[in-house]
Amino acid sequence: MTNQHTHGEEGHVHGPGCSHHHAQAPIVRDGAKVGRNDPCSCASGKKFKKCCGK
């Protein structure tokens, strides 16, 4: 006997064998992309990667 779970049951794991994968909607930005080495938008004076980008 195999231990398979149907969708919605406790223990159900989404993975490559899951039969109900839904495509995710793409992320849409309102402004320009912030680069890792750009100054942080919170005005801390640090680079984004060392501040809010952690």
Short mmCIF file of N, CA and C in Angstrom, two decimals:
data_model
loop_
_atom_site.label_atom_id
_atom_site.label_comp_id
_atom_site.label_asym_id
_atom_site.label_seq_id
_atom_site.Cartn_x
_atom_site.Cartn_y
_atom_site.Cartn_z
N MET A 1 0.85 -1.18 0.00
CA MET A 1 0.00 0.00 0.00
C MET A 1 0.89 1.24 0.00
N THR A 2 0.62 2.18 -0.89
CA THR A 2 1.40 3.41 -0.96
C THR A 2 0.74 4.49 -0.13
N ASN A 3 1.54 5.42 0.31
CA ASN A 3 1.04 6.50 1.15
C ASN A 3 0.90 7.77 0.31
N GLN A 4 -0.11 7.81 -0.56
CA GLN A 4 -0.33 8.98 -1.41
C GLN A 4 -1.47 9.80 -0.83
N HIS A 5 -1.31 11.10 -0.92
CA HIS A 5 -2.32 12.01 -0.39
C HIS A 5 -3.02 12.70 -1.56
N THR A 6 -4.30 12.91 -1.44
CA THR A 6 -5.00 13.66 -2.46
C THR A 6 -4.95 15.13 -2.07
N HIS A 7 -5.18 16.00 -3.06
CA HIS A 7 -5.09 17.43 -2.81
C HIS A 7 -6.08 17.83 -1.73
N GLY A 8 -5.60 18.65 -0.80
CA GLY A 8 -6.45 19.12 0.29
C GLY A 8 -6.28 18.33 1.57
N GLU A 9 -5.77 17.11 1.46
CA GLU A 9 -5.56 16.31 2.66
C GLU A 9 -4.29 16.76 3.37
N GLU A 10 -4.24 16.51 4.64
CA GLU A 10 -3.05 16.82 5.41
C GLU A 10 -1.90 15.99 4.87
N GLY A 11 -0.76 16.60 4.66
CA GLY A 11 0.39 15.89 4.15
C GLY A 11 0.58 16.01 2.64
N HIS A 12 -0.36 16.68 1.95
CA HIS A 12 -0.22 16.87 0.51
C HIS A 12 0.94 17.82 0.24
N VAL A 13 1.83 17.42 -0.66
CA VAL A 13 2.99 18.23 -1.00
C VAL A 13 2.93 18.55 -2.48
N HIS A 14 3.10 19.83 -2.82
CA HIS A 14 3.14 20.22 -4.22
C HIS A 14 4.54 19.94 -4.75
N GLY A 15 4.62 19.29 -5.87
CA GLY A 15 5.91 18.95 -6.46
C GLY A 15 5.74 18.58 -7.90
N PRO A 16 6.76 18.00 -8.50
CA PRO A 16 6.70 17.65 -9.91
C PRO A 16 5.58 16.68 -10.25
N GLY A 17 5.18 15.84 -9.32
CA GLY A 17 4.13 14.87 -9.59
C GLY A 17 2.73 15.38 -9.31
N CYS A 18 2.62 16.60 -8.82
CA CYS A 18 1.31 17.17 -8.49
C CYS A 18 0.58 17.48 -9.80
N SER A 19 -0.66 17.06 -9.91
CA SER A 19 -1.39 17.16 -11.17
C SER A 19 -2.14 18.46 -11.35
N HIS A 20 -2.03 19.40 -10.45
CA HIS A 20 -2.83 20.61 -10.58
C HIS A 20 -2.00 21.89 -10.50
N HIS A 21 -0.80 21.87 -11.09
CA HIS A 21 0.04 23.07 -11.08
C HIS A 21 -0.65 24.18 -11.86
N HIS A 22 -0.60 25.36 -11.29
CA HIS A 22 -1.18 26.53 -11.94
C HIS A 22 -0.04 27.50 -12.24
N ALA A 23 -0.06 28.11 -13.40
CA ALA A 23 0.97 29.08 -13.75
C ALA A 23 0.80 30.33 -12.91
N GLN A 24 1.91 30.85 -12.38
CA GLN A 24 1.85 32.06 -11.59
C GLN A 24 1.83 33.27 -12.50
N ALA A 25 1.15 34.32 -12.06
CA ALA A 25 1.12 35.56 -12.82
C ALA A 25 2.49 36.24 -12.69
N PRO A 26 2.97 36.89 -13.74
CA PRO A 26 4.27 37.56 -13.65
C PRO A 26 4.21 38.76 -12.72
N ILE A 27 5.35 39.06 -12.10
CA ILE A 27 5.45 40.21 -11.21
C ILE A 27 5.63 41.46 -12.06
N VAL A 28 4.82 42.48 -11.80
CA VAL A 28 4.89 43.73 -12.56
C VAL A 28 5.30 44.85 -11.60
N ARG A 29 6.41 45.53 -11.93
CA ARG A 29 6.89 46.65 -11.10
C ARG A 29 6.27 47.95 -11.57
N ASP A 30 6.00 48.85 -10.62
CA ASP A 30 5.50 50.18 -10.97
C ASP A 30 6.64 51.10 -11.40
N GLY A 31 7.79 51.00 -10.71
CA GLY A 31 8.93 51.86 -11.01
C GLY A 31 10.07 51.09 -11.62
N ALA A 32 11.22 51.74 -11.67
CA ALA A 32 12.41 51.10 -12.22
C ALA A 32 12.96 50.07 -11.23
N LYS A 33 13.66 49.06 -11.77
CA LYS A 33 14.25 48.03 -10.94
C LYS A 33 15.41 48.62 -10.13
N VAL A 34 15.49 48.24 -8.86
CA VAL A 34 16.57 48.70 -7.99
C VAL A 34 17.71 47.70 -8.11
N GLY A 35 18.90 48.17 -8.46
CA GLY A 35 20.06 47.30 -8.56
C GLY A 35 20.65 47.04 -7.19
N ARG A 36 21.39 45.94 -7.05
CA ARG A 36 22.00 45.59 -5.76
C ARG A 36 22.98 46.65 -5.28
N ASN A 37 23.69 47.29 -6.20
CA ASN A 37 24.69 48.27 -5.82
C ASN A 37 24.18 49.70 -5.84
N ASP A 38 22.90 49.88 -6.10
CA ASP A 38 22.31 51.23 -6.07
C ASP A 38 22.09 51.65 -4.63
N PRO A 39 22.05 52.96 -4.37
CA PRO A 39 21.74 53.41 -3.01
C PRO A 39 20.35 52.93 -2.60
N CYS A 40 20.18 52.59 -1.34
CA CYS A 40 18.90 52.07 -0.85
C CYS A 40 17.84 53.17 -0.89
N SER A 41 16.62 52.78 -1.19
CA SER A 41 15.52 53.74 -1.30
C SER A 41 15.03 54.23 0.06
N CYS A 42 15.52 53.66 1.16
CA CYS A 42 15.08 54.10 2.48
C CYS A 42 15.92 55.27 2.99
N ALA A 43 16.85 55.76 2.17
CA ALA A 43 17.69 56.93 2.48
C ALA A 43 18.65 56.69 3.64
N SER A 44 19.09 55.45 3.81
CA SER A 44 20.04 55.15 4.88
C SER A 44 21.47 55.51 4.49
N GLY A 45 21.72 55.67 3.20
CA GLY A 45 23.05 55.93 2.71
C GLY A 45 23.82 54.67 2.38
N LYS A 46 23.26 53.51 2.68
CA LYS A 46 23.91 52.23 2.40
C LYS A 46 23.49 51.75 1.02
N LYS A 47 24.25 50.76 0.49
CA LYS A 47 23.84 50.11 -0.73
C LYS A 47 22.63 49.24 -0.43
N PHE A 48 21.79 49.04 -1.45
CA PHE A 48 20.57 48.25 -1.29
C PHE A 48 20.88 46.84 -0.77
N LYS A 49 21.97 46.22 -1.28
CA LYS A 49 22.30 44.84 -0.89
C LYS A 49 22.72 44.73 0.57
N LYS A 50 23.17 45.82 1.17
CA LYS A 50 23.59 45.80 2.58
C LYS A 50 22.51 46.32 3.51
N CYS A 51 21.39 46.77 2.95
CA CYS A 51 20.33 47.37 3.77
C CYS A 51 19.02 46.57 3.61
N CYS A 52 18.11 47.07 2.84
CA CYS A 52 16.78 46.45 2.69
C CYS A 52 16.79 45.24 1.76
N GLY A 53 17.88 45.02 1.04
CA GLY A 53 17.97 43.89 0.11
C GLY A 53 18.43 42.60 0.74
N LYS A 54 18.61 42.59 2.06
CA LYS A 54 19.09 41.37 2.74
C LYS A 54 18.01 40.31 2.73
#
